Amino acid sequence: LMYKPIDADVIIVGSGVAGLSAAFCLHLKEPTLHFIILEGNANIGGRAFSVPLAVGNDGESTSYFDVGGQWICSEQNLLLDLLDTLGIPLTAQQKQGKVIVEHRNMYAVHSVQDLFNFLGPYDKLQFTIFIDKVEALCSNIKESEDIRHMDALNKLTLKEFIDNSIKSEAVRAVIEYIVLLNCGVRTSQISALFYIFFCISTKGIANQMPTEKTNLHELRIKGGVKYFCDRIVEEIGMQSIFTEEYVTGIHTNDGYVEIKTKGNTYYSYNVIVAVSPGDVLKIKFRPPLPRNKIDAISNTSTNAVTNFVVTYPRDFWTEEGFCGDIYIFDKDYTNGPIDFCMNIDNNDQRPAITGRIFNSGPVKGNHRTYSNDVLEQLFRYFGEEALYPVDYYEKSFSLGLSQMTCWYLGNIDYINSISSANGRIFWAGAETSSEWYGCLAGAVYSGNRAALEVLYDLRPQLLTTDDMMILSPTRRSLRARLRECPKENVYYVVVHWKYYLSVSLLVLIVLWRLRTRYLKWNQQ
């Protein structure tokens, strides 16, 4: 084995939220550990992308606005603790006022809690039954009580699962929209098993509902995700980050890791790969990655999404009693590109609206520009002032930079395959996380996990009991558990404690009646 000069103990590929979180965890746990971050772009942050836009009446001052990953839920404790450590405040979404809803027709509801008012009584009953069914499946799979369901769920698209469970077209439209809003894909593009896993990772389907007080679009970082990334860089030092170093190859052996970029070669003892799943496939690995990992990454679904931000001199929509939120449940009946809008004014003298436009699939090449169509649509909702913004910006994400990478049919062991270490290679990223999958908090969780895995290899004495709980898998892989199950399809059979209780009570009643008859017979 030839001696190689080591550039760092650990090299992190990618300076997105996951990569920066891994670096910050290493920095806190072991300040003497030398690490560097290799970033292929000129800027840091990955899919967490912030831009400066003109604000205010004169438009001469600017503020940073997020056009990538940005939303936070109040149950995402690890992320909240990190923000608290860095001294970064949060801001809650303003929800006072009427909400624009489109389903066959456009109308306004009094508040976001009335979002599903277009559903009739029978529709609401079906909606409730579906939610209960999903929550039951989550509980059974998470607790390993009824894992035989997974095989059947893995063979169904989520659309097929919904169509088998729900007859109401309105309820199907609502669920399609909830999935699109939170995952960025259509229900026909993902397996039913993936959605159950996503619900488990987000602590239940309720957190995906805009009507709930606690939800995935509940909070944002004051100052934007760029401020969050900048604070981490302040702590770890900009000298640790090398930008415009696009990694093309990773070669591992018993003694070190060789990392090739387009212009340089670096050596380290371990490497954390913290890029999107699509970008992993662009790196040449020697020896090659295991086939199950490549298959898991390849058998996924993504969509193109365009995020936009519009700033205005004043929040004129509030004068008409609107909060600024827009939900489009049935785009076929809508004249305009917008799928979702939210007011991000927060009473800080920078009135703004952000929104999303979803496409039907990944888009290659140049993206179309939506600015005129967006402003026209906002004009129909809020009036003429919507046509005269202070500033407008939109950014399209596709392929490697899509909102989220989801599993398709047959990809039952994705999360285990994609997150498992391969020798000296460790993995981070929002889509490698079993907690808050695909979210900002998932990126932080995965970065911490990967950093702890590296420390377990290099400095195991530094790890605490809490650290070991993150490293120790609480469940066997989905595929391993399926092998232990009988082969028959028992998808519609759910064995529950209430079943046993009912049978036991029935037996007791029968025995009591037999005893009574026996006593009467003896008395005669």
Coordinates of C-alpha atoms in Angstrom, one line a residue:
L1 CA 0.0 0.0 0.0
M2 CA 1.6 3.3 -1.1
Y3 CA 1.7 6.2 1.3
K4 CA -0.6 9.1 0.5
P5 CA -0.5 12.5 2.1
I6 CA -3.9 12.9 3.9
D7 CA -5.7 16.2 3.3
A8 CA -8.2 15.7 6.0
D9 CA -9.6 13.1 8.4
V10 CA -13.0 13.4 6.8
I11 CA -14.0 14.9 3.5
I12 CA -17.7 15.9 3.1
V13 CA -19.0 16.0 -0.5
G14 CA -21.7 18.7 -0.8
S15 CA -22.3 21.8 1.2
G16 CA -26.1 21.6 1.4
V17 CA -27.9 21.5 4.8
A18 CA -27.0 17.8 5.3
G19 CA -23.3 18.4 4.6
L20 CA -23.1 21.5 6.7
S21 CA -24.9 19.8 9.6
A22 CA -22.5 16.9 9.4
A23 CA -19.6 19.3 9.5
F24 CA -21.0 21.2 12.5
C25 CA -21.6 18.0 14.4
L26 CA -18.0 16.9 13.8
H27 CA -16.9 20.4 14.9
L28 CA -18.8 20.2 18.1
K29 CA -18.0 16.6 19.0
E30 CA -14.3 16.7 18.1
P31 CA -12.8 20.1 17.3
T32 CA -9.4 18.5 16.7
L33 CA -10.8 16.4 13.8
H34 CA -9.8 17.9 10.5
F35 CA -12.5 18.0 7.8
I36 CA -13.0 19.8 4.6
I37 CA -16.1 20.2 2.4
L38 CA -16.0 19.9 -1.4
E39 CA -18.8 21.8 -3.2
G40 CA -19.4 21.6 -6.9
N41 CA -21.1 25.0 -7.2
A42 CA -19.9 28.5 -6.5
N43 CA -22.5 28.9 -3.7
I44 CA -23.3 26.8 -0.6
G45 CA -26.7 25.6 0.6
G46 CA -27.7 23.0 -2.1
R47 CA -31.5 22.9 -2.5
A48 CA -31.8 25.4 0.3
F49 CA -31.6 28.4 -2.0
S50 CA -32.0 32.1 -0.9
V51 CA -32.0 35.2 -3.1
P52 CA -32.0 39.0 -2.4
L53 CA -35.1 40.8 -3.6
A54 CA -36.1 44.4 -3.5
V55 CA -38.7 45.2 -0.8
G56 CA -40.6 48.2 0.6
N57 CA -42.3 51.2 -1.0
D58 CA -39.1 52.5 -2.7
G59 CA -37.7 49.1 -3.6
E60 CA -34.2 50.4 -2.7
S61 CA -33.7 48.0 0.2
T62 CA -33.4 44.2 -0.1
S63 CA -34.1 41.1 1.9
Y64 CA -33.3 37.5 1.4
F65 CA -36.1 35.1 0.5
D66 CA -36.0 31.3 0.2
V67 CA -37.0 29.7 -3.0
G68 CA -35.9 26.2 -2.1
G69 CA -36.2 24.1 1.1
Q70 CA -37.4 26.3 3.9
W71 CA -40.3 24.9 6.0
I72 CA -40.1 23.7 9.6
C73 CA -42.5 21.9 11.9
S74 CA -42.6 22.6 15.6
E75 CA -42.1 18.8 16.2
Q76 CA -38.7 18.7 14.5
N77 CA -36.7 18.8 17.7
L78 CA -33.2 18.1 16.4
L79 CA -33.4 21.0 13.9
L80 CA -35.0 23.3 16.5
D81 CA -32.2 22.5 19.0
L82 CA -29.6 23.3 16.3
L83 CA -31.2 26.6 15.5
D84 CA -31.3 27.5 19.2
T85 CA -27.6 26.6 19.5
L86 CA -26.8 28.9 16.6
G87 CA -29.1 31.7 18.0
I88 CA -31.4 31.7 15.0
P89 CA -35.0 32.8 15.5
L90 CA -38.1 31.4 13.8
T91 CA -41.1 33.1 12.4
A92 CA -44.6 31.6 12.3
Q93 CA -46.9 31.7 9.3
Q94 CA -49.6 34.4 9.5
K95 CA -53.0 32.7 9.1
Q96 CA -55.5 35.5 9.8
G97 CA -58.0 36.1 7.0
K98 CA -59.8 34.4 4.2
V99 CA -58.2 31.7 2.1
I100 CA -58.6 31.3 -1.7
V101 CA -59.7 27.7 -2.7
E102 CA -60.2 26.3 -6.2
H103 CA -62.1 23.1 -6.7
R104 CA -64.3 23.2 -9.8
N105 CA -65.0 26.8 -8.9
M106 CA -63.1 29.6 -7.1
Y107 CA -64.3 30.7 -3.7
A108 CA -63.0 32.0 -0.4
V109 CA -63.2 30.4 3.0
H110 CA -63.0 32.2 6.3
S111 CA -59.8 30.6 7.5
V112 CA -57.4 27.7 6.6
Q113 CA -59.2 25.5 9.1
D114 CA -62.2 25.7 6.6
L115 CA -60.0 24.5 3.7
F116 CA -61.9 21.3 3.2
N117 CA -65.4 22.8 3.4
F118 CA -66.2 21.9 -0.2
L119 CA -66.4 18.3 1.0
G120 CA -69.9 17.0 1.7
P121 CA -70.7 14.9 4.9
Y122 CA -70.2 11.6 3.0
D123 CA -66.9 12.9 1.6
K124 CA -65.7 13.9 5.0
L125 CA -66.5 10.5 6.4
Q126 CA -64.5 8.8 3.6
F127 CA -61.6 11.3 4.2
T128 CA -61.6 10.4 8.0
I129 CA -61.8 6.7 7.3
F130 CA -58.8 7.0 4.9
I131 CA -56.8 8.9 7.4
D132 CA -57.5 6.3 10.1
K133 CA -56.5 3.5 7.7
V134 CA -53.2 5.2 6.9
E135 CA -52.5 5.8 10.6
A136 CA -53.3 2.2 11.4
L137 CA -50.9 1.0 8.7
C138 CA -48.2 3.3 10.0
S139 CA -48.6 2.0 13.5
N140 CA -48.6 -1.7 12.4
I141 CA -45.5 -1.3 10.2
K142 CA -43.6 0.9 12.6
E143 CA -44.2 -1.5 15.5
S144 CA -43.6 -4.6 13.4
E145 CA -47.0 -6.0 14.4
D146 CA -48.4 -6.4 10.9
I147 CA -45.5 -6.2 8.5
R148 CA -47.2 -8.5 5.9
H149 CA -49.0 -5.5 4.6
M150 CA -45.7 -4.1 3.2
D151 CA -45.5 -6.7 0.4
A152 CA -48.9 -5.7 -0.9
L153 CA -48.3 -2.0 -0.4
N154 CA -45.1 -2.3 -2.3
K155 CA -46.9 -3.6 -5.4
L156 CA -49.5 -0.8 -5.5
T157 CA -49.0 2.8 -6.6
L158 CA -50.4 5.3 -4.1
K159 CA -53.1 6.2 -6.7
E160 CA -54.2 2.5 -6.9
F161 CA -54.3 2.4 -3.1
I162 CA -56.4 5.6 -2.9
D163 CA -58.7 4.4 -5.7
N164 CA -59.3 1.1 -3.9
S165 CA -60.0 3.0 -0.6
I166 CA -62.0 6.0 -1.7
K167 CA -65.0 6.5 -4.1
S168 CA -65.3 10.3 -3.8
E169 CA -63.6 12.2 -6.5
A170 CA -63.4 15.3 -4.2
V171 CA -61.6 13.3 -1.5
R172 CA -59.2 11.8 -4.1
A173 CA -58.4 15.4 -5.3
V174 CA -57.7 16.5 -1.7
I175 CA -55.3 13.6 -1.1
E176 CA -53.6 14.0 -4.5
Y177 CA -53.0 17.7 -3.6
I178 CA -51.7 16.9 -0.1
V179 CA -49.2 14.5 -1.5
L180 CA -48.2 16.9 -4.3
L181 CA -47.7 19.8 -1.8
N182 CA -45.6 17.8 0.6
C183 CA -43.7 15.3 -1.7
G184 CA -43.7 17.2 -5.0
V185 CA -44.9 14.1 -7.0
R186 CA -48.2 12.7 -8.2
T187 CA -49.8 9.7 -6.5
S188 CA -49.3 7.6 -9.6
Q189 CA -45.5 8.1 -9.4
I190 CA -44.9 6.6 -6.0
S191 CA -45.6 3.3 -4.2
A192 CA -48.2 3.1 -1.5
L193 CA -45.4 1.8 0.8
F194 CA -43.3 4.9 0.2
Y195 CA -46.2 7.1 1.4
I196 CA -46.7 5.0 4.5
F197 CA -43.0 5.4 5.3
F198 CA -43.2 9.1 4.6
C199 CA -46.1 9.4 7.0
I200 CA -44.1 7.5 9.7
S201 CA -41.1 9.8 9.1
T202 CA -43.3 12.9 9.5
K203 CA -44.9 11.6 12.7
G204 CA -48.3 11.0 11.1
I205 CA -50.4 12.1 8.2
A206 CA -51.9 14.9 10.3
N207 CA -48.7 16.9 10.1
Q208 CA -49.1 17.1 6.3
M209 CA -52.5 18.8 6.6
P210 CA -52.5 22.7 6.2
T211 CA -55.5 22.8 8.4
E212 CA -53.6 21.5 11.5
K213 CA -51.8 23.9 13.9
T214 CA -48.7 21.7 13.7
N215 CA -47.8 21.0 10.1
L216 CA -44.9 20.8 7.7
H217 CA -45.5 24.4 6.5
E218 CA -45.8 25.9 10.0
L219 CA -42.5 27.8 10.6
R220 CA -39.7 29.4 8.7
I221 CA -36.2 30.7 9.6
K222 CA -36.1 34.4 10.1
G223 CA -33.5 35.7 7.7
G224 CA -33.9 32.6 5.4
V225 CA -32.1 29.3 5.2
K226 CA -29.1 31.2 3.8
Y227 CA -28.7 32.8 7.2
F228 CA -28.8 29.3 8.8
C229 CA -26.1 28.1 6.4
D230 CA -24.0 31.2 6.9
R231 CA -24.1 30.7 10.7
I232 CA -22.8 27.2 10.4
V233 CA -20.0 28.4 8.1
E234 CA -19.1 31.0 10.7
E235 CA -18.7 28.3 13.3
I236 CA -16.7 25.8 11.2
G237 CA -14.7 28.4 9.2
M238 CA -14.9 29.2 5.5
Q239 CA -11.4 27.8 5.2
S240 CA -12.9 24.3 5.5
I241 CA -15.1 24.8 2.4
F242 CA -13.7 24.5 -1.2
T243 CA -16.3 25.6 -3.8
E244 CA -16.3 24.8 -7.5
E245 CA -14.8 21.4 -6.7
Y246 CA -17.2 19.1 -8.6
V247 CA -16.5 15.5 -7.4
T248 CA -16.2 13.0 -10.3
G249 CA -14.8 9.9 -8.6
I250 CA -14.4 8.3 -5.2
H251 CA -11.9 5.4 -4.8
T252 CA -11.7 3.5 -1.5
N253 CA -9.2 1.0 -0.2
D254 CA -8.1 -0.3 3.2
G255 CA -6.0 2.7 4.2
Y256 CA -7.7 5.8 2.7
V257 CA -10.2 7.4 0.3
E258 CA -9.1 9.1 -2.9
I259 CA -11.6 11.8 -4.1
K260 CA -11.2 13.2 -7.6
T261 CA -12.7 16.5 -8.7
K262 CA -12.5 18.1 -12.1
G263 CA -9.2 19.7 -11.2
N264 CA -7.8 18.1 -8.1
T265 CA -7.3 14.9 -6.0
Y266 CA -7.9 14.8 -2.3
Y267 CA -7.2 12.1 0.3
S268 CA -8.9 11.3 3.6
Y269 CA -9.6 8.4 6.0
N270 CA -13.4 8.7 5.5
V271 CA -15.8 10.5 3.3
I272 CA -19.4 11.6 3.8
V273 CA -21.4 11.9 0.5
A274 CA -24.1 14.5 1.1
V275 CA -25.5 15.1 -2.4
S276 CA -28.9 14.4 -3.8
P277 CA -29.6 10.7 -5.0
G278 CA -29.5 11.7 -8.6
D279 CA -26.1 13.3 -8.2
V280 CA -24.7 10.1 -6.5
L281 CA -25.2 8.3 -9.9
K282 CA -22.9 10.8 -11.6
I283 CA -19.9 9.9 -9.4
K284 CA -17.7 7.0 -10.4
F285 CA -17.0 4.8 -7.5
R286 CA -14.2 2.2 -7.2
P287 CA -15.0 -0.4 -6.2
P288 CA -18.5 0.0 -7.6
L289 CA -21.3 0.6 -5.1
P290 CA -23.4 -2.4 -4.3
R291 CA -26.1 -3.3 -6.8
N292 CA -28.9 -2.9 -4.3
K293 CA -27.9 0.7 -3.7
I294 CA -27.7 1.6 -7.4
D295 CA -31.1 -0.1 -8.0
A296 CA -32.6 1.7 -5.0
I297 CA -31.5 5.1 -6.3
S298 CA -32.4 4.4 -9.9
N299 CA -36.0 3.2 -9.1
T300 CA -37.2 6.6 -7.8
S301 CA -39.6 9.3 -9.0
T302 CA -39.1 13.1 -9.1
N303 CA -41.0 16.1 -10.5
A304 CA -40.0 19.5 -11.7
V305 CA -41.2 22.3 -9.5
T306 CA -40.9 26.1 -9.9
N307 CA -40.9 28.2 -6.8
F308 CA -41.6 31.9 -7.0
V309 CA -41.5 34.9 -4.7
V310 CA -43.3 38.2 -5.4
T311 CA -42.6 41.3 -3.2
Y312 CA -45.1 44.3 -3.0
P313 CA -45.0 47.8 -1.6
R314 CA -47.8 46.8 0.8
D315 CA -49.9 43.8 1.8
F316 CA -53.0 45.1 -0.1
W317 CA -54.7 41.7 0.0
T318 CA -55.3 42.1 3.8
E319 CA -57.5 45.1 3.1
E320 CA -60.0 42.7 1.4
G321 CA -59.7 40.3 4.4
F322 CA -57.5 37.8 2.7
C323 CA -54.5 36.2 4.4
G324 CA -52.7 35.6 1.1
D325 CA -52.9 31.8 1.0
I326 CA -54.1 30.0 -2.2
Y327 CA -54.9 26.2 -2.6
I328 CA -55.7 24.8 -6.1
F329 CA -57.2 21.4 -5.7
D330 CA -58.3 21.0 -9.3
K331 CA -56.0 22.6 -11.8
D332 CA -57.9 21.4 -14.8
Y333 CA -60.6 24.0 -13.9
T334 CA -58.1 26.8 -13.2
N335 CA -56.8 29.4 -15.6
G336 CA -53.3 29.9 -14.4
P337 CA -50.1 27.9 -13.5
I338 CA -50.2 28.3 -9.6
D339 CA -50.7 25.2 -7.5
F340 CA -50.1 26.8 -4.1
C341 CA -49.4 30.2 -2.6
M342 CA -48.6 31.5 0.9
N343 CA -48.3 34.9 2.5
I344 CA -44.8 35.3 3.9
D345 CA -45.2 38.9 5.1
N346 CA -45.1 38.2 8.8
N347 CA -45.7 41.9 9.7
D348 CA -42.0 42.8 9.1
Q349 CA -42.5 45.5 6.5
R350 CA -41.6 43.4 3.6
P351 CA -44.9 42.2 2.1
A352 CA -44.4 39.1 -0.1
I353 CA -46.1 36.0 -1.4
T354 CA -44.4 32.7 -2.3
G355 CA -45.8 29.9 -4.3
R356 CA -45.2 26.7 -6.2
I357 CA -45.9 25.4 -9.7
F358 CA -45.7 21.7 -10.2
N359 CA -45.0 20.1 -13.6
S360 CA -46.0 16.6 -14.6
G361 CA -42.5 15.2 -14.6
P362 CA -38.8 16.0 -14.7
V363 CA -37.9 18.7 -17.3
K364 CA -34.7 18.8 -19.2
G365 CA -33.2 21.9 -20.8
N366 CA -34.6 25.4 -20.5
H367 CA -37.6 26.0 -18.2
R368 CA -40.4 28.3 -19.3
T369 CA -40.9 31.6 -17.4
Y370 CA -44.2 32.0 -15.5
S371 CA -43.9 35.6 -14.2
N372 CA -46.7 37.1 -16.4
D373 CA -49.1 34.2 -15.9
V374 CA -48.5 34.2 -12.1
L375 CA -49.2 38.0 -11.8
E376 CA -52.3 37.6 -13.9
Q377 CA -53.6 34.8 -11.7
L378 CA -52.8 36.8 -8.6
F379 CA -54.7 39.8 -10.1
R380 CA -57.8 37.7 -10.5
Y381 CA -57.7 36.8 -6.8
F382 CA -56.5 40.0 -5.2
G383 CA -57.1 42.8 -7.6
E384 CA -55.1 45.2 -9.8
E385 CA -52.3 45.9 -7.4
A386 CA -51.1 42.4 -7.8
L387 CA -49.9 43.3 -11.3
Y388 CA -47.3 45.8 -10.0
P389 CA -44.8 44.0 -7.7
V390 CA -41.6 45.6 -6.4
D391 CA -39.7 42.5 -7.4
Y392 CA -40.3 39.0 -8.7
Y393 CA -38.1 35.9 -8.8
E394 CA -38.6 32.2 -9.8
K395 CA -36.4 29.2 -9.7
S396 CA -37.1 25.8 -11.3
F397 CA -35.8 22.6 -9.8
S398 CA -35.6 19.4 -11.7
L399 CA -33.8 16.1 -11.9
G400 CA -31.0 16.2 -9.3
L401 CA -32.4 19.4 -7.7
S402 CA -36.1 18.3 -7.5
Q403 CA -38.1 19.0 -4.3
M404 CA -37.9 15.4 -3.2
T405 CA -36.8 11.9 -4.5
C406 CA -39.5 9.3 -3.8
W407 CA -39.6 5.5 -4.3
Y408 CA -41.5 3.8 -7.0
L409 CA -42.9 0.2 -7.0
G410 CA -40.7 -2.6 -5.8
N411 CA -38.2 -0.3 -4.1
I412 CA -39.0 -1.8 -0.7
D413 CA -35.6 -1.4 0.9
Y414 CA -34.6 2.1 -0.3
I415 CA -34.0 3.8 3.0
N416 CA -31.8 0.9 4.3
S417 CA -29.8 0.7 1.0
I418 CA -29.3 4.4 0.5
S419 CA -28.3 5.2 4.1
S420 CA -26.0 2.2 4.9
A421 CA -22.3 2.9 5.0
N422 CA -20.1 1.3 2.4
G423 CA -16.7 0.8 3.9
R424 CA -15.2 4.2 4.4
I425 CA -18.1 5.9 2.6
F426 CA -21.0 7.3 4.7
W427 CA -24.2 8.9 3.4
A428 CA -26.2 12.0 4.3
G429 CA -29.0 13.9 2.6
A430 CA -32.7 14.5 3.2
E431 CA -33.5 11.4 1.2
T432 CA -31.3 9.2 3.3
S433 CA -33.1 10.0 6.6
S434 CA -35.7 7.9 8.3
E435 CA -36.8 11.0 10.3
W436 CA -38.6 13.8 8.4
Y437 CA -37.7 12.3 5.0
G438 CA -37.1 14.9 2.3
C439 CA -37.5 17.8 4.7
L440 CA -35.0 20.4 6.0
A441 CA -35.1 18.6 9.3
G442 CA -34.4 15.3 7.5
A443 CA -31.2 16.8 6.0
V444 CA -30.1 17.9 9.5
Y445 CA -30.9 14.5 11.0
S446 CA -29.0 12.6 8.3
G447 CA -26.0 14.9 8.6
N448 CA -25.8 14.2 12.3
R449 CA -26.2 10.5 11.8
A450 CA -23.4 10.3 9.2
A451 CA -21.1 12.4 11.4
L452 CA -21.7 10.1 14.4
E453 CA -21.0 7.1 12.1
V454 CA -17.7 8.6 11.2
L455 CA -16.9 9.3 14.8
Y456 CA -17.8 5.8 15.8
D457 CA -15.1 4.7 13.3
L458 CA -12.5 7.3 14.3
R459 CA -13.2 8.4 17.9
P460 CA -15.8 6.0 19.4
Q461 CA -15.0 7.1 22.9
L462 CA -16.6 10.5 22.2
L463 CA -20.1 9.1 21.6
T464 CA -22.8 9.3 24.3
T465 CA -25.7 7.0 25.0
D466 CA -28.0 9.4 23.0
D467 CA -25.5 9.2 20.1
M468 CA -25.6 5.5 20.1
M469 CA -29.4 5.5 20.0
I470 CA -29.2 7.4 16.7
L471 CA -26.7 4.9 15.3
S472 CA -28.4 1.7 16.6
P473 CA -31.2 0.6 14.2
T474 CA -34.4 0.2 16.0
R475 CA -35.9 -2.0 13.2
R476 CA -34.6 -4.6 10.9
S477 CA -34.7 -3.8 7.2
L478 CA -38.1 -4.0 5.5
R479 CA -36.8 -6.8 3.2
A480 CA -35.5 -8.9 6.1
R481 CA -38.8 -8.7 7.9
L482 CA -40.8 -9.6 4.7
R483 CA -38.7 -12.8 4.4
E484 CA -40.0 -13.9 7.8
C485 CA -43.6 -13.5 6.7
P486 CA -45.9 -16.2 5.2
K487 CA -46.3 -15.8 1.5
E488 CA -50.1 -15.5 1.3
N489 CA -51.6 -12.1 0.6
V490 CA -53.2 -10.9 3.8
Y491 CA -53.4 -7.3 2.8
Y492 CA -57.0 -6.8 3.9
V493 CA -56.7 -8.8 7.2
V494 CA -55.8 -6.7 10.2
V495 CA -55.4 -8.5 13.5
H496 CA -56.1 -6.0 16.3
W497 CA -56.4 -6.3 20.0
K498 CA -60.0 -5.3 19.7
Y499 CA -60.6 -8.5 17.7
Y500 CA -59.3 -10.7 20.5
L501 CA -61.3 -8.8 23.1
S502 CA -64.5 -9.2 21.1
V503 CA -63.9 -13.0 20.7
S504 CA -63.1 -13.3 24.4
L505 CA -66.3 -11.5 25.5
L506 CA -68.4 -13.6 23.1
V507 CA -66.9 -16.8 24.6
L508 CA -67.6 -15.6 28.2
I509 CA -71.2 -14.7 27.2
V510 CA -71.8 -18.2 25.7
L511 CA -70.2 -19.9 28.8
W512 CA -72.4 -17.8 31.1
R513 CA -75.6 -18.7 29.3
L514 CA -74.6 -22.4 29.3
R515 CA -74.0 -22.2 33.0
T516 CA -77.3 -20.5 33.6
R517 CA -79.2 -23.2 31.6
Y518 CA -77.3 -25.9 33.4
L519 CA -78.3 -24.5 36.9
K520 CA -81.9 -24.2 35.8
W521 CA -81.9 -27.8 34.5
N522 CA -80.5 -29.1 37.9
Q523 CA -83.1 -27.2 39.8
Q524 CA -85.9 -28.9 37.8

